Amino acid sequence: MEQNKVAREQQIAVFGESGSGKTVLLSSFYGLAVEQLLSGTEQFDVLAADNAQGRRLHQNYLGMKNSAVLPIQNRFAATAYAFSIKRKPGTASKARRKAPEELRLVWHDYPGEWFETEPSEPAEEERRIDTFRALLGSDVALVLVDGQRLLDNAGEEERYLKALLTNLSTQLLKLRDNLLEDGKPLVTFPRIWLMALSKADLLPDMDVIDFRDLLVEKAGAELNKLQDVIATFVEVPEALSVGDDFVLLSSAQFEPEKIEVTKRVGLDLILPIAAMLPFSRYVRWALAMRKGAKVAEHLLRVARPVADFIGNDRLVVLLARLPGPVGNAVALIGPFLMQTVLDLAGTKLLDMHAEAKAKHDFLNETLTGFQLELDRGDGEKVLLRSRV
C-alpha cells in the first residue's frame, strides 16, 4: 500500500543472536492479536499484509498453544512483516482524516546467524547489505538479550553480554562502508536502540531496573562502544539514543510439555513502542537543533501525525509546508509540539483519550491508548524509558 494512504506507518528492526527468541516473539505477538488477547484488539484488528506470512505465524502460535511445539528456526532468512492496524468493521468514526489503513507496523527480522558467521559467498554478503538497507526506515531497533544465556552464565554474565554487544558493533562496522554513499552519514536510520530482555519468564525476579543495572555493570564499556559505532552512521549523532531504554519481553510461560501463551510479558508494548516512543524524543531533538536541517525535517515528519492529537489547524498547515526553511518551521511549530508532548506526558493524556473515544476518533483513541500502555509498562517495571 502506498505510504500516503497510511495515516501513520512505523517500522521496527529486531536484532538478536540465533536462538534468542525472535521467531517465537513475533509468532506470539501475532497469535495473541488474532485471538483478540493483545491489548487494544478489543478496538482494532491486527492484520498481516501478506496472508501467507500471517498463516505461518498463526500456525507457529497454535503449535505452541495446543501442542507445546516451538517454531522451527528459519536460519539465514531475512524477512519483513507488515501488519495493518484497522478499526473493527461497523465501528463509527468521526476522525477528520480518513485512510483505508490508519496504522501500519513493519517488523524487520535481522537473522541472528549473521552476527555469528562470516558470509560464505559474495551473494550472501550482498543479501546482508540489502537486508540492512531495508530496515533503515526504522526509527526504533530492539536488541535482544537472551534470558537463557544469562542463566547459563549466572555469576559471569559479562562473558555473554560483552560478546553479544561486541559482535553487534563489529558487524555494523563491517556493513558501514557499503551503506554510506561516499562516506556521508545517513539522515534516516534507527535512532532509538532499546535493550530488550527476551525469555524474561526465565528470570521472574528481575524487573527492568535490575536488567538495566546488570547491563551497565557487566558490559557498560561495550554498550558505550556500540553507541559510538552507531553514531558513525548518522548525521547529527546528538539525535541518537542507544542503550537508554530497556524492556522485558516474554512470549509465553514455558513448562515441561506445556506452553502458556497467555502468560506473556511486554508483548502488549510492541505496538506502542514502535508507534509512540520516537514521538517526544524526536520533537525535543528537532527543537534543540542548531544545524542539521535535513535531520530536523525528518524528525518533524515522523512527528507530523501529532497534529491529529490536538486538532490544531494551524499546526497541520505549518507541518504541511515542509520542506522549507526548517529553522523557521521549528520556530513556528515549536510551542504547539512541545505543549502536546507535555500533554501526553501528563494528566491531560487521560482526558485526550476519553475525548477521542467519545468522538469515535479511531486514530487518536488508538495512539493515546498506546501512550497510556507505555505509562503502564513504566509503572509495572516492564519498561524503562529514557527521560533525556
XYZ file of N, CA, C and O in Angstrom, residues 2-165:
656
model
N 0.494 2.262 -0.712
C 1.294 3.458 -0.803
C 1.387 4.125 0.566
O 0.446 4.177 1.335
N 2.561 4.713 0.841
C 2.782 5.367 2.121
C 1.755 6.465 2.371
O 1.275 6.636 3.484
N 1.372 7.239 1.314
C 0.464 8.362 1.535
C -0.963 7.917 1.807
O -1.826 8.738 2.064
N -1.249 6.643 1.747
C -2.577 6.142 2.091
C -2.611 5.584 3.506
O -3.598 5.013 3.932
N -1.516 5.741 4.226
C -1.431 5.273 5.599
C -1.288 6.486 6.496
O -0.401 7.311 6.301
N -2.176 6.627 7.485
C -2.095 7.777 8.363
C -0.788 7.764 9.155
O -0.190 8.800 9.405
N -0.354 6.601 9.576
C 0.919 6.501 10.293
C 1.512 5.124 10.072
O 0.862 4.112 10.326
N 2.749 5.082 9.587
C 3.486 3.820 9.458
C 4.713 3.898 10.327
O 5.417 4.906 10.331
N 4.953 2.838 11.084
C 6.151 2.775 11.900
C 6.848 1.450 11.645
O 6.193 0.413 11.525
N 8.165 1.526 11.543
C 8.959 0.326 11.325
C 9.812 0.064 12.563
O 10.260 0.988 13.237
N 10.017 -1.204 12.842
C 10.848 -1.595 13.977
C 11.812 -2.678 13.510
O 11.422 -3.592 12.772
N 13.075 -2.551 13.872
C 14.102 -3.528 13.497
C 14.463 -4.349 14.727
O 14.688 -3.784 15.807
N 14.507 -5.662 14.584
C 14.773 -6.557 15.713
C 16.070 -7.316 15.458
O 16.204 -8.032 14.461
N 17.024 -7.157 16.384
C 18.329 -7.812 16.286
C 18.486 -8.781 17.454
O 18.161 -8.452 18.597
N 18.990 -9.942 17.156
C 19.246 -10.911 18.213
C 19.972 -12.101 17.641
O 19.804 -12.457 16.478
N 20.795 -12.730 18.473
C 21.547 -13.894 18.025
C 20.618 -15.061 17.740
O 19.448 -15.067 18.141
N 21.128 -16.057 17.056
C 20.369 -17.265 16.783
C 19.885 -17.879 18.091
O 20.647 -18.026 19.049
N 18.578 -18.205 18.139
C 18.023 -18.814 19.333
C 17.592 -17.837 20.404
O 17.151 -18.257 21.485
N 17.673 -16.536 20.124
C 17.323 -15.538 21.148
C 15.826 -15.335 21.278
O 15.374 -14.621 22.179
N 15.036 -15.938 20.371
C 13.591 -15.909 20.544
C 12.838 -14.989 19.611
O 11.657 -14.692 19.855
N 13.459 -14.546 18.524
C 12.791 -13.596 17.618
C 11.553 -14.204 16.972
O 10.485 -13.576 16.927
N 11.671 -15.432 16.453
C 10.539 -16.064 15.765
C 9.401 -16.350 16.733
O 8.221 -16.119 16.426
N 9.727 -16.845 17.930
C 8.703 -17.116 18.938
C 8.019 -15.820 19.352
O 6.790 -15.751 19.506
N 8.804 -14.768 19.512
C 8.263 -13.471 19.919
C 7.256 -12.956 18.896
O 6.129 -12.568 19.245
N 7.646 -12.959 17.633
C 6.763 -12.459 16.585
C 5.523 -13.340 16.434
O 4.405 -12.826 16.265
N 5.691 -14.655 16.504
C 4.554 -15.566 16.375
C 3.561 -15.366 17.515
O 2.339 -15.368 17.301
N 4.063 -15.186 18.731
C 3.177 -14.961 19.868
C 2.455 -13.630 19.744
O 1.254 -13.528 20.031
N 3.171 -12.608 19.318
C 2.553 -11.293 19.125
C 1.374 -11.390 18.159
O 0.263 -10.920 18.452
N 1.588 -12.047 17.018
C 0.528 -12.105 16.021
C -0.598 -13.047 16.459
O -1.782 -12.743 16.272
N -0.245 -14.180 17.053
C -1.269 -15.112 17.501
C -2.177 -14.500 18.560
O -3.406 -14.659 18.519
N -1.596 -13.783 19.505
C -2.396 -13.102 20.523
C -3.300 -12.044 19.900
O -4.438 -11.842 20.331
N -2.777 -11.362 18.866
C -3.596 -10.356 18.177
C -4.771 -11.008 17.464
O -5.907 -10.513 17.523
N -4.526 -12.141 16.796
C -5.598 -12.846 16.092
C -6.679 -13.291 17.078
O -7.883 -13.208 16.792
N -6.273 -13.741 18.248
C -7.225 -14.229 19.240
C -7.785 -13.108 20.115
O -8.470 -13.367 21.095
N -7.485 -11.859 19.742
C -8.027 -10.699 20.451
C -7.574 -10.652 21.911
O -8.298 -10.171 22.790
N -6.387 -11.155 22.179
C -5.859 -11.161 23.540
C -4.791 -10.088 23.749
O -4.355 -9.860 24.879
N -4.362 -9.436 22.676
C -3.381 -8.373 22.773
C -4.083 -7.084 23.174
O -5.195 -6.813 22.718
N -3.445 -6.303 24.010
C -4.057 -5.056 24.462
C -4.429 -4.165 23.273
O -3.616 -3.938 22.379
N -5.686 -3.686 23.258
C -6.163 -2.815 22.191
C -6.972 -3.519 21.135
O -7.693 -2.865 20.376
N -6.878 -4.854 21.076
C -7.563 -5.571 19.997
C -9.071 -5.677 20.230
O -9.779 -6.176 19.353
N -9.553 -5.191 21.361
C -10.992 -5.039 21.504
C -11.491 -3.872 20.651
O -12.673 -3.771 20.324
N -10.555 -3.012 20.252
C -10.890 -1.830 19.460
C -10.479 -1.977 18.000
O -11.150 -1.483 17.100
N -9.362 -2.672 17.754
C -8.853 -2.765 16.384
C -8.414 -4.192 16.066
O -8.198 -5.016 16.960
N -8.285 -4.464 14.769
C -7.755 -5.736 14.282
C -6.318 -5.534 13.819
O -5.979 -4.487 13.244
N -5.474 -6.520 14.060
C -4.114 -6.538 13.527
C -4.087 -7.573 12.412
O -4.273 -8.766 12.658
N -3.879 -7.118 11.191
C -3.970 -7.992 10.018
C -2.625 -8.055 9.306
O -1.987 -7.026 9.074
N -2.183 -9.250 8.978
C -0.946 -9.411 8.211
C -1.179 -8.949 6.781
O -2.161 -9.336 6.141
N -0.295 -8.101 6.280
C -0.425 -7.623 4.902
C -0.246 -8.764 3.908
O -0.859 -8.772 2.844
N 0.593 -9.741 4.247
C 0.805 -10.933 3.428
C 0.083 -12.090 4.114
O 0.466 -12.518 5.210
N -0.957 -12.607 3.498
C -1.763 -13.659 4.120
C -0.963 -14.918 4.426
O -1.173 -15.577 5.453
N -0.027 -15.264 3.541
C 0.778 -16.466 3.761
C 1.671 -16.295 4.995
O 1.816 -17.221 5.806
N 2.268 -15.106 5.129
C 3.068 -14.835 6.323
C 2.210 -14.940 7.581
O 2.615 -15.530 8.583
N 1.017 -14.353 7.520
C 0.127 -14.387 8.664
C -0.239 -15.802 9.070
O -0.267 -16.138 10.264
N -0.525 -16.655 8.069
C -0.870 -18.048 8.392
C 0.301 -18.776 9.028
O 0.120 -19.580 9.958
N 1.516 -18.531 8.544
C 2.689 -19.193 9.136
C 2.871 -18.777 10.594
O 3.135 -19.612 11.463
N 2.725 -17.481 10.864
C 2.875 -17.007 12.237
C 1.770 -17.569 13.128
O 2.028 -17.982 14.271
N 0.553 -17.586 12.611
C -0.567 -18.128 13.391
C -0.373 -19.627 13.627
O -0.650 -20.143 14.723
N 0.120 -20.330 12.619
C 0.404 -21.760 12.766
C 1.464 -21.986 13.849
O 1.338 -22.892 14.680
N 2.508 -21.167 13.844
C 3.524 -21.262 14.895
C 2.896 -21.090 16.279
O 3.188 -21.837 17.219
N 2.052 -20.078 16.396
C 1.393 -19.782 17.671
C 0.518 -20.945 18.128
O 0.570 -21.361 19.295
N -0.284 -21.487 17.216
C -1.174 -22.597 17.573
C -0.378 -23.842 17.948
O -0.794 -24.613 18.830
N 0.760 -24.044 17.279
C 1.609 -25.175 17.644
C 2.124 -25.060 19.065
O 2.184 -26.052 19.800
N 2.474 -23.833 19.479
C 2.910 -23.630 20.863
C 1.741 -23.803 21.824
O 1.864 -24.475 22.856
N 0.615 -23.204 21.489
C -0.543 -23.209 22.388
C -1.130 -24.604 22.575
O -1.414 -25.021 23.713
N -1.307 -25.338 21.497
C -2.040 -26.602 21.556
C -1.156 -27.832 21.706
O -1.606 -28.858 22.219
N 0.093 -27.731 21.213
C 0.949 -28.926 21.211
C 2.302 -28.707 21.879
O 3.138 -29.613 21.869
N 2.525 -27.515 22.433
C 3.800 -27.189 23.084
C 4.983 -27.404 22.146
O 6.061 -27.847 22.569
N 4.769 -27.082 20.856
C 5.814 -27.238 19.844
C 6.348 -25.866 19.458
O 5.587 -24.984 19.056
N 7.658 -25.684 19.591
C 8.276 -24.411 19.225
C 8.425 -24.313 17.709
O 8.620 -25.321 17.023
N 8.351 -23.093 17.161
C 8.548 -22.923 15.713
C 9.938 -23.372 15.291
O 10.906 -23.253 16.055
N 10.029 -23.872 14.076
C 11.332 -24.224 13.509
C 12.079 -22.952 13.181
O 11.524 -22.022 12.581
N 13.346 -22.884 13.597
C 14.136 -21.695 13.293
C 14.344 -21.578 11.790
O 14.702 -22.546 11.117
N 14.105 -20.375 11.291
C 14.264 -20.103 9.867
C 15.630 -19.476 9.638
O 15.773 -18.253 9.579
N 16.640 -20.308 9.559
C 18.018 -19.832 9.541
C 18.327 -19.005 8.304
O 17.929 -19.332 7.196
N 19.057 -17.936 8.537
C 19.541 -17.042 7.480
C 18.400 -16.422 6.663
O 18.626 -15.948 5.559
N 17.178 -16.435 7.193
C 16.052 -15.852 6.465
C 15.834 -14.423 6.952
O 15.560 -14.200 8.128
N 15.995 -13.466 6.056
C 15.753 -12.062 6.374
C 14.365 -11.708 5.875
O 14.101 -11.761 4.681
N 13.488 -11.365 6.790
C 12.096 -11.169 6.409
C 11.559 -9.897 7.030
O 11.873 -9.572 8.178
N 10.751 -9.181 6.263
C 9.996 -8.043 6.794
C 8.526 -8.445 6.845
O 8.003 -9.032 5.898
N 7.884 -8.165 7.953
C 6.475 -8.485 8.154
C 5.706 -7.180 8.335
O 6.048 -6.368 9.204
N 4.674 -6.992 7.516
C 3.861 -5.784 7.619
C 2.499 -6.133 8.208
O 1.874 -7.126 7.811
N 2.058 -5.315 9.156
C 0.768 -5.519 9.817
C -0.052 -4.241 9.740
O 0.447 -3.151 10.055
N -1.300 -4.376 9.328
C -2.238 -3.262 9.331
C -3.003 -3.264 10.643
O -3.433 -4.315 11.112
N -3.154 -2.087 11.222
C -3.971 -1.928 12.418
C -5.208 -1.148 11.988
O -5.126 0.044 11.666
N -6.358 -1.834 11.920
C -7.578 -1.243 11.372
C -8.709 -1.290 12.396
O -8.824 -2.241 13.164
N -9.545 -0.261 12.342
C -10.731 -0.273 13.201
C -11.605 -1.453 12.834
O -11.630 -1.903 11.688
N -12.300 -1.978 13.813
C -13.154 -3.129 13.560
C -14.314 -2.742 12.639
O -14.821 -1.620 12.704
N -14.724 -3.647 11.758
C -15.829 -3.343 10.846
C -17.081 -2.928 11.608
O -17.409 -3.493 12.659
N -17.744 -1.915 11.079
C -19.004 -1.491 11.671
C -18.876 -0.450 12.751
O -19.877 0.101 13.203
N -17.636 -0.138 13.190
C -17.484 0.883 14.215
C -17.469 2.249 13.562
O -16.903 2.449 12.494
N -18.098 3.201 14.214
C -18.201 4.548 13.653
C -16.888 5.288 13.807
O -16.078 4.990 14.678
N -16.683 6.264 12.953
C -15.504 7.110 13.059
C -15.860 8.512 12.630
O -16.518 8.718 11.622
N -15.401 9.464 13.420
C -15.609 10.865 13.076
C -14.270 11.574 12.911
O -14.169 12.778 13.055
N -13.233 10.803 12.681
C -11.911 11.398 12.513
C -11.899 12.315 11.308
O -12.554 12.073 10.315
N -11.110 13.388 11.434
C -11.075 14.351 10.334
C -10.444 13.747 9.091
O -10.838 14.030 7.979
N -9.406 12.945 9.289
C -8.684 12.391 8.146
C -9.042 10.926 7.986
O -8.878 10.137 8.902
N -9.506 10.560 6.825
C -9.853 9.165 6.547
C -8.671 8.505 5.836
O -7.992 9.111 5.017
N -8.441 7.260 6.167
C -7.400 6.498 5.484
C -7.849 5.056 5.435
O -8.387 4.525 6.401
N -7.646 4.378 4.295
C -8.055 2.978 4.220
C -7.287 2.112 5.207
O -7.737 1.045 5.587
N -6.126 2.562 5.625
C -5.305 1.824 6.588
C -4.735 2.847 7.549
O -3.800 3.570 7.237
N -5.315 2.955 8.748
C -4.950 4.054 9.628
C -3.547 3.921 10.210
O -2.828 4.891 10.360
N -3.158 2.701 10.567
C -1.869 2.465 11.188
C -1.220 1.237 10.560
O -1.907 0.307 10.156
N 0.087 1.260 10.526
C 0.802 0.119 9.948
C 2.105 -0.088 10.694
O 2.809 0.873 11.019
N 2.423 -1.340 10.994
C 3.689 -1.706 11.606
C 4.450 -2.609 10.645
O 3.896 -3.590 10.143
N 5.717 -2.279 10.397
C 6.595 -3.141 9.608
C 7.701 -3.630 10.541
O 8.438 -2.836 11.124
N 7.773 -4.944 10.673
C 8.719 -5.604 11.586
C 9.833 -6.208 10.743
O 9.599 -7.089 9.925
N 11.058 -5.740 10.941
C 12.227 -6.253 10.216
C 12.980 -7.220 11.115
O 13.439 -6.850 12.201
N 13.111 -8.454 10.671
C 13.785 -9.505 11.434
C 15.162 -9.734 10.807
O 15.273 -10.232 9.689
N 16.218 -9.332 11.524
C 17.578 -9.480 11.007
C 18.153 -10.796 11.528
O 18.239 -11.007 12.737
N 18.553 -11.720 10.627
C 18.981 -13.061 11.049
C 20.128 -13.043 12.052
O 21.151 -12.390 11.838
N 19.938 -13.784 13.148
C 20.955 -13.823 14.178
C 22.247 -14.472 13.718
O 23.328 -14.137 14.206
N 22.145 -15.402 12.765
C 23.347 -16.095 12.279
C 24.344 -15.122 11.662
O 25.555 -15.388 11.643
N 23.841 -13.998 11.173
C 24.733 -13.029 10.524
C 25.604 -12.281 11.522
O 26.533 -11.580 11.137
N 25.308 -12.401 12.813
C 26.196 -11.846 13.823
C 27.276 -12.834 14.232
O 28.229 -12.466 14.908
N 27.107 -14.083 13.834
C 27.957 -15.135 14.357
C 28.863 -15.768 13.305
O 29.829 -16.453 13.648
N 28.544 -15.569 12.025
C 29.330 -16.193 10.961
C 29.659 -15.174 9.883
O 28.941 -14.194 9.701
N 30.728 -15.449 9.187
C 31.111 -14.603 8.057
C 30.378 -15.078 6.804
O 30.010 -16.263 6.700
N 30.145 -14.189 5.830
C 29.473 -14.599 4.590
C 30.234 -15.720 3.910
O 31.465 -15.699 3.823
N 29.487 -16.725 3.432
C 30.135 -17.859 2.768
C 30.402 -17.577 1.296
O 31.204 -18.264 0.673
N 29.732 -16.560 0.744
C 29.910 -16.214 -0.658
C 29.472 -14.765 -0.860
O 28.763 -14.195 -0.027
N 29.910 -14.144 -1.963
C 29.544 -12.738 -2.211
C 28.045 -12.497 -2.236
O 27.576 -11.447 -1.789
N 27.271 -13.468 -2.722
C 25.818 -13.283 -2.787
C 25.220 -13.128 -1.396
O 24.303 -12.322 -1.185
N 25.749 -13.887 -0.429
C 25.231 -13.777 0.937
C 25.613 -12.433 1.552
O 24.810 -11.809 2.254
N 26.823 -11.983 1.261
C 27.238 -10.677 1.768
C 26.333 -9.575 1.219
O 25.934 -8.654 1.942
N 25.976 -9.685 -0.056
C 25.093 -8.696 -0.659
C 23.698 -8.759 -0.032
O 23.046 -7.727 0.164
N 23.246 -9.961 0.317
C 21.941 -10.093 0.976
C 21.946 -9.405 2.338
O 20.962 -8.784 2.742
N 23.040 -9.511 3.053
C 23.139 -8.832 4.346
C 23.016 -7.323 4.170
O 22.303 -6.650 4.921
N 23.721 -6.815 3.189
C 23.696 -5.367 2.945
C 22.292 -4.921 2.543
O 21.764 -3.926 3.055
N 21.669 -5.677 1.619
C 20.318 -5.322 1.169
C 19.319 -5.389 2.325
O 18.408 -4.554 2.427
N 19.473 -6.409 3.195
C 18.576 -6.540 4.335
C 18.698 -5.353 5.266
O 17.698 -4.808 5.741
N 19.917 -4.929 5.520
C 20.103 -3.793 6.416
C 19.578 -2.508 5.783
O 18.983 -1.669 6.467
N 19.774 -2.373 4.485
C 19.226 -1.181 3.811
C 17.711 -1.124 3.961
O 17.137 -0.044 4.110
N 17.062 -2.287 3.932
C 15.604 -2.332 4.013
C 15.093 -1.841 5.354
O 13.977 -1.335 5.451
N 15.889 -1.989 6.404
C 15.415 -1.584 7.727
C 15.862 -0.175 8.122
O 15.591 0.279 9.242
N 16.494 0.541 7.199
C 16.970 1.883 7.523
C 15.832 2.852 7.808
O 16.036 3.891 8.433
N 14.611 2.528 7.346
C 13.474 3.395 7.617
C 12.931 3.257 9.024
O 12.031 4.002 9.425
N 13.469 2.322 9.802
C 13.002 2.130 11.172
C 13.486 3.268 12.064
O 14.616 3.742 11.943
N 12.620 3.698 12.966
C 13.023 4.671 13.971
C 13.484 3.972 15.246
O 14.247 4.527 16.022
N 12.997 2.756 15.461
C 13.276 2.008 16.684
C 13.929 0.680 16.335
O 13.523 0.001 15.391
N 14.959 0.314 17.093
C 15.587 -1.006 16.974
C 15.581 -1.679 18.339
O 15.845 -1.031 19.362
N 15.251 -2.966 18.349
C 15.308 -3.776 19.568
C 16.536 -4.677 19.491
O 16.723 -5.395 18.508
N 17.362 -4.658 20.518
C 18.492 -5.579 20.633
C 18.130 -6.600 21.704
O 17.976 -6.254 22.885
N 17.955 -7.865 21.299
C 17.509 -8.894 22.238
C 18.679 -9.474 23.038
O 19.692 -9.888 22.476
N 18.505 -9.483 24.341
C 19.428 -10.151 25.258
C 18.730 -11.425 25.722
O 17.638 -11.377 26.297
N 19.330 -12.559 25.457
C 18.706 -13.867 25.690
C 18.740 -14.226 27.178
O 19.819 -14.430 27.757
N 17.551 -14.343 27.798
C 17.484 -14.697 29.201
C 18.098 -16.054 29.507
O 18.680 -16.261 30.581
N 17.976 -17.013 28.587
C 18.572 -18.331 28.791
C 20.094 -18.246 28.852
O 20.739 -18.906 29.681
N 20.669 -17.392 27.991
C 22.135 -17.229 28.004
C 22.595 -16.557 29.298
O 23.684 -16.857 29.798
N 21.776 -15.656 29.841
C 22.132 -15.063 31.132
C 22.138 -16.133 32.223
O 23.034 -16.156 33.072
N 21.138 -17.018 32.203
C 21.110 -18.110 33.181
C 22.312 -19.036 33.020
O 22.917 -19.475 34.004
N 22.645 -19.348 31.779
C 23.782 -20.239 31.507
C 25.098 -19.650 32.006
O 26.053 -20.381 32.267
N 25.148 -18.323 32.099
C 26.372 -17.639 32.528
C 26.171 -16.938 33.872
O 26.809 -15.922 34.150
N 25.293 -17.482 34.699
C 24.999 -16.879 36.000
C 26.284 -16.671 36.800
O 27.099 -17.594 36.933
N 26.449 -15.449 37.308
C 27.661 -15.113 38.049
C 28.779 -14.621 37.162
O 29.723 -13.979 37.634
N 28.708 -14.937 35.873
C 29.695 -14.465 34.891
C 28.969 -13.916 33.653
O 29.378 -14.150 32.518
N 27.894 -13.175 33.893
C 27.061 -12.671 32.794
C 27.850 -11.822 31.814
O 27.492 -11.729 30.634
N 28.931 -11.218 32.304
C 29.717 -10.351 31.402
C 30.293 -11.124 30.221
O 30.500 -10.550 29.142
N 30.540 -12.400 30.371
C 31.088 -13.191 29.262
C 30.123 -13.177 28.081
O 30.529 -12.997 26.933
N 28.858 -13.380 28.370
C 27.849 -13.367 27.300
C 27.550 -11.948 26.818
O 27.521 -11.690 25.610
N 27.350 -11.027 27.755
C 26.930 -9.676 27.380
C 28.007 -8.952 26.575
O 27.703 -8.271 25.582
N 29.247 -9.078 26.983
C 30.330 -8.433 26.245
C 30.430 -8.996 24.825
O 30.618 -8.247 23.862
N 30.302 -10.314 24.686
C 30.378 -10.935 23.361
C 29.210 -10.492 22.483
O 29.386 -10.195 21.293
N 28.014 -10.442 23.054
C 26.830 -10.032 22.296
C 26.993 -8.623 21.729
O 26.794 -8.390 20.521
N 27.352 -7.681 22.574
C 27.449 -6.284 22.142
C 28.647 -6.062 21.222
O 28.572 -5.281 20.265
